[in-house]
mmCIF file of C-alpha atoms in Angstrom:
data_model
loop_
_atom_site.group_PDB
_atom_site.id
_atom_site.type_symbol
_atom_site.label_atom_id
_atom_site.label_comp_id
_atom_site.label_asym_id
_atom_site.label_seq_id
_atom_site.Cartn_x
_atom_site.Cartn_y
_atom_site.Cartn_z
ATOM 1 C CA GLN D 1 105.965 97.719 4.919
ATOM 2 C CA LYS D 2 106.937 94.281 6.136
ATOM 3 C CA GLU D 3 110.182 92.913 4.785
ATOM 4 C CA VAL D 4 108.551 89.646 3.745
ATOM 5 C CA GLU D 5 104.838 89.610 3.031
ATOM 6 C CA GLN D 6 102.477 86.701 2.627
ATOM 7 C CA ASN D 7 98.723 86.399 2.453
ATOM 8 C CA SER D 8 97.644 84.747 5.705
ATOM 9 C CA GLY D 9 94.936 82.682 4.014
ATOM 10 C CA PRO D 10 93.504 80.218 4.539
ATOM 11 C CA LEU D 11 94.044 79.030 1.017
ATOM 12 C CA SER D 12 91.712 76.128 0.332
ATOM 13 C CA VAL D 13 92.339 73.737 -2.557
ATOM 14 C CA PRO D 14 90.771 70.382 -3.398
ATOM 15 C CA GLU D 15 92.855 67.242 -3.139
ATOM 16 C CA GLY D 16 94.850 66.662 -6.306
ATOM 17 C CA ALA D 17 94.868 70.332 -7.333
ATOM 18 C CA ILE D 18 97.833 72.688 -7.559
ATOM 19 C CA ALA D 19 98.321 74.962 -4.552
ATOM 20 C CA SER D 20 100.055 78.263 -5.291
ATOM 21 C CA LEU D 21 101.611 80.154 -2.388
ATOM 22 C CA ASN D 22 103.033 83.610 -2.893
ATOM 23 C CA CYS D 23 105.486 85.865 -1.129
ATOM 24 C CA THR D 24 106.906 89.310 -1.814
ATOM 25 C CA TYR D 25 109.956 90.897 -0.251
ATOM 26 C CA SER D 26 111.057 94.495 0.044
ATOM 27 C CA ASP D 27 114.821 94.226 0.503
ATOM 28 C CA ARG D 28 116.488 94.072 -2.906
ATOM 29 C CA GLY D 29 119.658 92.916 -1.165
ATOM 30 C CA SER D 30 118.020 89.626 -0.209
ATOM 31 C CA GLN D 31 120.088 86.839 -1.662
ATOM 32 C CA SER D 32 118.308 83.590 -1.001
ATOM 33 C CA PHE D 33 114.809 82.479 -0.157
ATOM 34 C CA PHE D 34 113.359 79.619 1.793
ATOM 35 C CA TRP D 35 110.030 77.889 2.163
ATOM 36 C CA TYR D 36 109.313 76.254 5.512
ATOM 37 C CA ARG D 37 106.287 74.156 6.376
ATOM 38 C CA GLN D 38 104.836 74.308 9.859
ATOM 39 C CA TYR D 39 102.183 71.899 11.026
ATOM 40 C CA SER D 40 99.924 73.076 13.811
ATOM 41 C CA GLY D 41 101.732 72.810 17.149
ATOM 42 C CA LYS D 42 105.008 71.854 15.496
ATOM 43 C CA SER D 43 108.211 73.588 14.498
ATOM 44 C CA PRO D 44 109.005 74.857 10.998
ATOM 45 C CA GLU D 45 110.859 72.487 8.697
ATOM 46 C CA LEU D 46 112.572 73.408 5.440
ATOM 47 C CA ILE D 47 110.917 72.371 2.181
ATOM 48 C CA MET D 48 112.996 74.224 -0.383
ATOM 49 C CA PHE D 49 115.409 77.061 -0.923
ATOM 50 C CA ILE D 50 116.089 79.085 -4.074
ATOM 51 C CA TYR D 51 118.593 81.803 -4.903
ATOM 52 C CA SER D 52 118.604 82.017 -8.722
ATOM 53 C CA ASN D 53 115.895 83.508 -10.879
ATOM 54 C CA GLY D 54 113.588 80.929 -12.373
ATOM 55 C CA ASP D 55 112.128 77.661 -11.210
ATOM 56 C CA LYS D 56 113.473 74.947 -8.965
ATOM 57 C CA GLU D 57 111.671 71.641 -8.716
ATOM 58 C CA ASP D 58 111.812 68.990 -6.022
ATOM 59 C CA GLY D 59 109.221 66.247 -6.323
ATOM 60 C CA ARG D 60 105.754 67.780 -6.064
ATOM 61 C CA PHE D 61 107.185 71.153 -5.045
ATOM 62 C CA THR D 62 108.359 73.957 -7.328
ATOM 63 C CA ALA D 63 109.843 77.179 -6.044
ATOM 64 C CA GLN D 64 109.866 80.203 -8.336
ATOM 65 C CA LEU D 65 111.936 83.352 -7.924
ATOM 66 C CA ASN D 66 111.647 86.630 -9.781
ATOM 67 C CA LYS D 67 114.148 89.101 -8.384
ATOM 68 C CA ALA D 68 113.051 91.947 -10.669
ATOM 69 C CA SER D 69 109.535 91.729 -9.247
ATOM 70 C CA GLN D 70 110.768 90.746 -5.762
ATOM 71 C CA TYR D 71 108.463 87.788 -5.809
ATOM 72 C CA VAL D 72 108.818 84.205 -4.626
ATOM 73 C CA SER D 73 106.263 81.454 -4.969
ATOM 74 C CA LEU D 74 105.800 77.819 -4.049
ATOM 75 C CA LEU D 75 103.689 75.492 -6.143
ATOM 76 C CA ILE D 76 102.503 72.200 -4.711
ATOM 77 C CA ARG D 77 101.268 69.778 -7.346
ATOM 78 C CA ASP D 78 98.811 66.977 -6.617
ATOM 79 C CA SER D 79 98.012 68.497 -3.225
ATOM 80 C CA GLN D 80 97.326 66.027 -0.444
ATOM 81 C CA PRO D 81 95.491 66.506 2.860
ATOM 82 C CA SER D 82 98.868 65.941 4.540
ATOM 83 C CA ASP D 83 100.061 69.168 2.884
ATOM 84 C CA SER D 84 97.642 71.128 5.068
ATOM 85 C CA ALA D 85 99.891 73.363 7.132
ATOM 86 C CA THR D 86 101.179 76.913 7.374
ATOM 87 C CA TYR D 87 103.878 77.761 4.853
ATOM 88 C CA LEU D 88 106.490 80.324 5.850
ATOM 89 C CA CYS D 89 108.478 82.267 3.300
ATOM 90 C CA ALA D 90 111.870 83.576 4.427
ATOM 91 C CA ALA D 91 114.491 85.833 2.870
ATOM 92 C CA ARG D 92 118.149 85.983 3.715
ATOM 93 C CA ARG D 93 120.436 88.944 3.355
ATOM 94 C CA GLY D 94 123.984 88.983 4.477
ATOM 95 C CA TYR D 95 125.844 86.397 6.395
ATOM 96 C CA GLN D 96 123.417 85.222 9.000
ATOM 97 C CA LYS D 97 120.046 86.882 9.335
ATOM 98 C CA VAL D 98 116.867 85.416 7.912
ATOM 99 C CA THR D 99 113.571 87.304 7.915
ATOM 100 C CA PHE D 100 110.345 85.319 7.940
ATOM 101 C CA GLY D 101 106.927 86.206 6.624
ATOM 102 C CA THR D 102 103.854 85.607 8.740
ATOM 103 C CA GLY D 103 102.890 82.497 6.806
ATOM 104 C CA THR D 104 100.038 81.291 4.627
ATOM 105 C CA LYS D 105 97.706 78.633 5.964
ATOM 106 C CA LEU D 106 96.924 75.966 3.363
ATOM 107 C CA GLN D 107 93.928 73.658 3.646
ATOM 108 C CA VAL D 108 93.674 70.725 1.252
ATOM 109 C CA ILE D 109 90.099 69.484 1.114
ATOM 110 C CA PRO D 110 89.680 65.694 0.552
ATOM 111 C CA ASP H 1 119.811 63.688 12.179
ATOM 112 C CA VAL H 2 120.110 67.201 13.529
ATOM 113 C CA LYS H 3 118.562 67.563 16.901
ATOM 114 C CA VAL H 4 117.706 70.801 18.630
ATOM 115 C CA THR H 5 116.211 70.456 22.069
ATOM 116 C CA GLN H 6 114.640 73.019 24.351
ATOM 117 C CA SER H 7 114.476 72.685 28.109
ATOM 118 C CA SER H 8 110.699 72.951 28.483
ATOM 119 C CA ARG H 9 107.659 72.576 26.230
ATOM 120 C CA TYR H 10 105.432 74.603 28.541
ATOM 121 C CA LEU H 11 106.371 77.152 31.167
ATOM 122 C CA VAL H 12 104.262 79.373 33.409
ATOM 123 C CA LYS H 13 105.947 82.247 35.201
ATOM 124 C CA ARG H 14 104.847 85.267 37.179
ATOM 125 C CA THR H 15 105.392 88.872 36.212
ATOM 126 C CA GLY H 16 108.784 90.091 37.355
ATOM 127 C CA GLU H 17 110.399 86.669 37.546
ATOM 128 C CA LYS H 18 113.714 85.984 35.836
ATOM 129 C CA VAL H 19 113.211 83.288 33.222
ATOM 130 C CA PHE H 20 115.789 81.069 31.560
ATOM 131 C CA LEU H 21 115.063 79.212 28.334
ATOM 132 C CA GLU H 22 117.702 76.703 27.317
ATOM 133 C CA CYS H 23 118.500 75.347 23.869
ATOM 134 C CA VAL H 24 120.950 72.598 22.977
ATOM 135 C CA GLN H 25 121.976 71.364 19.530
ATOM 136 C CA ASP H 26 123.994 68.273 18.765
ATOM 137 C CA MET H 27 125.309 69.024 15.260
ATOM 138 C CA ASP H 28 128.229 71.281 16.061
ATOM 139 C CA HIS H 29 126.495 74.226 14.375
ATOM 140 C CA GLU H 30 128.133 77.619 14.684
ATOM 141 C CA ASN H 31 124.928 79.628 14.401
ATOM 142 C CA MET H 32 122.124 79.605 16.919
ATOM 143 C CA PHE H 33 118.970 81.715 17.010
ATOM 144 C CA TRP H 34 116.110 82.632 19.301
ATOM 145 C CA TYR H 35 112.739 83.575 17.823
ATOM 146 C CA ARG H 36 109.335 84.243 19.208
ATOM 147 C CA GLN H 37 106.224 83.364 17.254
ATOM 148 C CA ASP H 38 102.936 85.152 17.756
ATOM 149 C CA PRO H 39 99.686 84.886 15.763
ATOM 150 C CA GLY H 40 99.601 87.436 12.975
ATOM 151 C CA LEU H 41 103.197 88.509 13.603
ATOM 152 C CA GLY H 42 105.013 85.378 12.511
ATOM 153 C CA LEU H 43 108.519 84.457 13.545
ATOM 154 C CA ARG H 44 110.533 87.369 14.871
ATOM 155 C CA LEU H 45 114.237 87.179 15.625
ATOM 156 C CA ILE H 46 115.226 88.106 19.164
ATOM 157 C CA TYR H 47 118.954 87.339 19.168
ATOM 158 C CA PHE H 48 121.397 85.180 17.312
ATOM 159 C CA SER H 49 124.896 83.930 17.951
ATOM 160 C CA TYR H 50 127.487 82.969 15.356
ATOM 161 C CA ASP H 51 130.126 81.719 17.749
ATOM 162 C CA VAL H 52 130.750 81.033 21.409
ATOM 163 C CA LYS H 53 130.411 84.224 23.445
ATOM 164 C CA MET H 54 129.355 86.143 20.322
ATOM 165 C CA LYS H 55 125.851 87.538 19.939
ATOM 166 C CA GLU H 56 123.936 89.921 17.740
ATOM 167 C CA LYS H 57 120.632 91.636 18.360
ATOM 168 C CA GLY H 58 117.752 90.636 16.190
ATOM 169 C CA ASP H 59 114.613 92.619 15.483
ATOM 170 C CA ILE H 60 113.092 92.576 18.978
ATOM 171 C CA PRO H 61 115.847 92.269 21.627
ATOM 172 C CA GLU H 62 114.260 94.559 24.216
ATOM 173 C CA GLY H 63 113.605 92.782 27.490
ATOM 174 C CA TYR H 64 115.785 89.807 26.570
ATOM 175 C CA SER H 65 119.409 88.810 26.899
ATOM 176 C CA VAL H 66 121.306 85.727 25.791
ATOM 177 C CA SER H 67 124.258 83.641 26.809
ATOM 178 C CA ARG H 68 126.424 81.281 24.813
ATOM 179 C CA GLU H 69 129.222 79.843 26.881
ATOM 180 C CA LYS H 70 129.469 76.566 24.955
ATOM 181 C CA LYS H 71 129.004 75.943 21.261
ATOM 182 C CA GLU H 72 126.087 73.568 21.694
ATOM 183 C CA ARG H 73 124.082 75.662 24.151
ATOM 184 C CA PHE H 74 122.282 78.977 23.710
ATOM 185 C CA SER H 75 120.230 80.453 26.515
ATOM 186 C CA LEU H 76 117.559 83.120 26.361
ATOM 187 C CA ILE H 77 117.014 85.154 29.498
ATOM 188 C CA LEU H 78 114.009 87.263 30.350
ATOM 189 C CA GLU H 79 115.395 89.561 33.015
ATOM 190 C CA SER H 80 111.997 90.530 34.415
ATOM 191 C CA ALA H 81 109.161 88.688 32.725
ATOM 192 C CA SER H 82 106.161 90.682 31.599
ATOM 193 C CA THR H 83 102.778 89.593 30.282
ATOM 194 C CA ASN H 84 103.639 90.824 26.778
ATOM 195 C CA GLN H 85 106.377 88.219 26.672
ATOM 196 C CA THR H 86 103.783 85.447 26.693
ATOM 197 C CA SER H 87 104.568 83.659 23.454
ATOM 198 C CA MET H 88 105.965 80.587 21.722
ATOM 199 C CA TYR H 89 109.765 80.670 21.783
ATOM 200 C CA LEU H 90 111.663 78.768 19.132
ATOM 201 C CA CYS H 91 115.362 78.049 19.074
ATOM 202 C CA ALA H 92 117.165 77.195 15.843
ATOM 203 C CA SER H 93 120.659 76.319 14.712
ATOM 204 C CA SER H 94 122.483 76.268 11.395
ATOM 205 C CA LEU H 95 125.837 75.993 9.732
ATOM 206 C CA PRO H 96 127.560 79.277 8.933
ATOM 207 C CA GLY H 97 127.867 81.023 5.586
ATOM 208 C CA GLY H 98 126.694 80.016 2.137
ATOM 209 C CA LEU H 99 123.483 80.976 0.421
ATOM 210 C CA THR H 100 121.511 77.913 1.253
ATOM 211 C CA TYR H 101 122.048 77.005 4.853
ATOM 212 C CA GLU H 102 118.989 75.570 6.558
ATOM 213 C CA GLN H 103 117.827 76.474 10.035
ATOM 214 C CA TYR H 104 116.868 73.524 12.219
ATOM 215 C CA PHE H 105 114.264 74.343 14.818
ATOM 216 C CA GLY H 106 113.658 72.978 18.277
ATOM 217 C CA PRO H 107 110.172 71.935 19.419
ATOM 218 C CA GLY H 108 109.457 75.300 21.028
ATOM 219 C CA THR H 109 108.650 76.508 24.530
ATOM 220 C CA ARG H 110 105.234 77.988 25.147
ATOM 221 C CA LEU H 111 105.748 80.566 27.849
ATOM 222 C CA THR H 112 102.862 82.086 29.747
ATOM 223 C CA VAL H 113 103.543 85.045 32.021
ATOM 224 C CA THR H 114 100.754 85.759 34.503
#
């Protein structure tokens, strides 16, 4: 079992819709969770982090964490074609190490 | 603005060659990381360093070594390149500690070993 699992997609949503990206993790000792966006041919860049159960909102993005279910999600409201990218979920345990999932490719259809 | 730079965007090497990939960050970050990214396998940690001359193995250290002689510079060394080391290599840096530190990534080096 992979430590951080994501559906590879592609996930296709129409412009203006809500995109829902999901991630599960196996290590119950994971303390904090990150969502990175990676455009094709580019490096990952951080969108959001979350470490408490519940929701965290930042503009059009909402991260959700459920530690009991070992589940993290990212909602993107009012999806735009510029949101088309691969979204990487990552989990951190301990002082330094971060484990990444394989990413979900999102396509926003105009 | 944090800047992480890598010595080459594209590199082609022959099997058996010794390969050096260089990474430099300008934000005085303690932590530096080397990953490789392959389709279907995602980002996998090769090595990381949390201080000068300190290093820790990641998930896939075999066939690689690292060097950190100065805080801003972290080098990845392929002692004897093999075709299965053809990949995108990403360097990252971050501040130490805390729950929420962000990793800043360099532009990547696409290495092809023939």
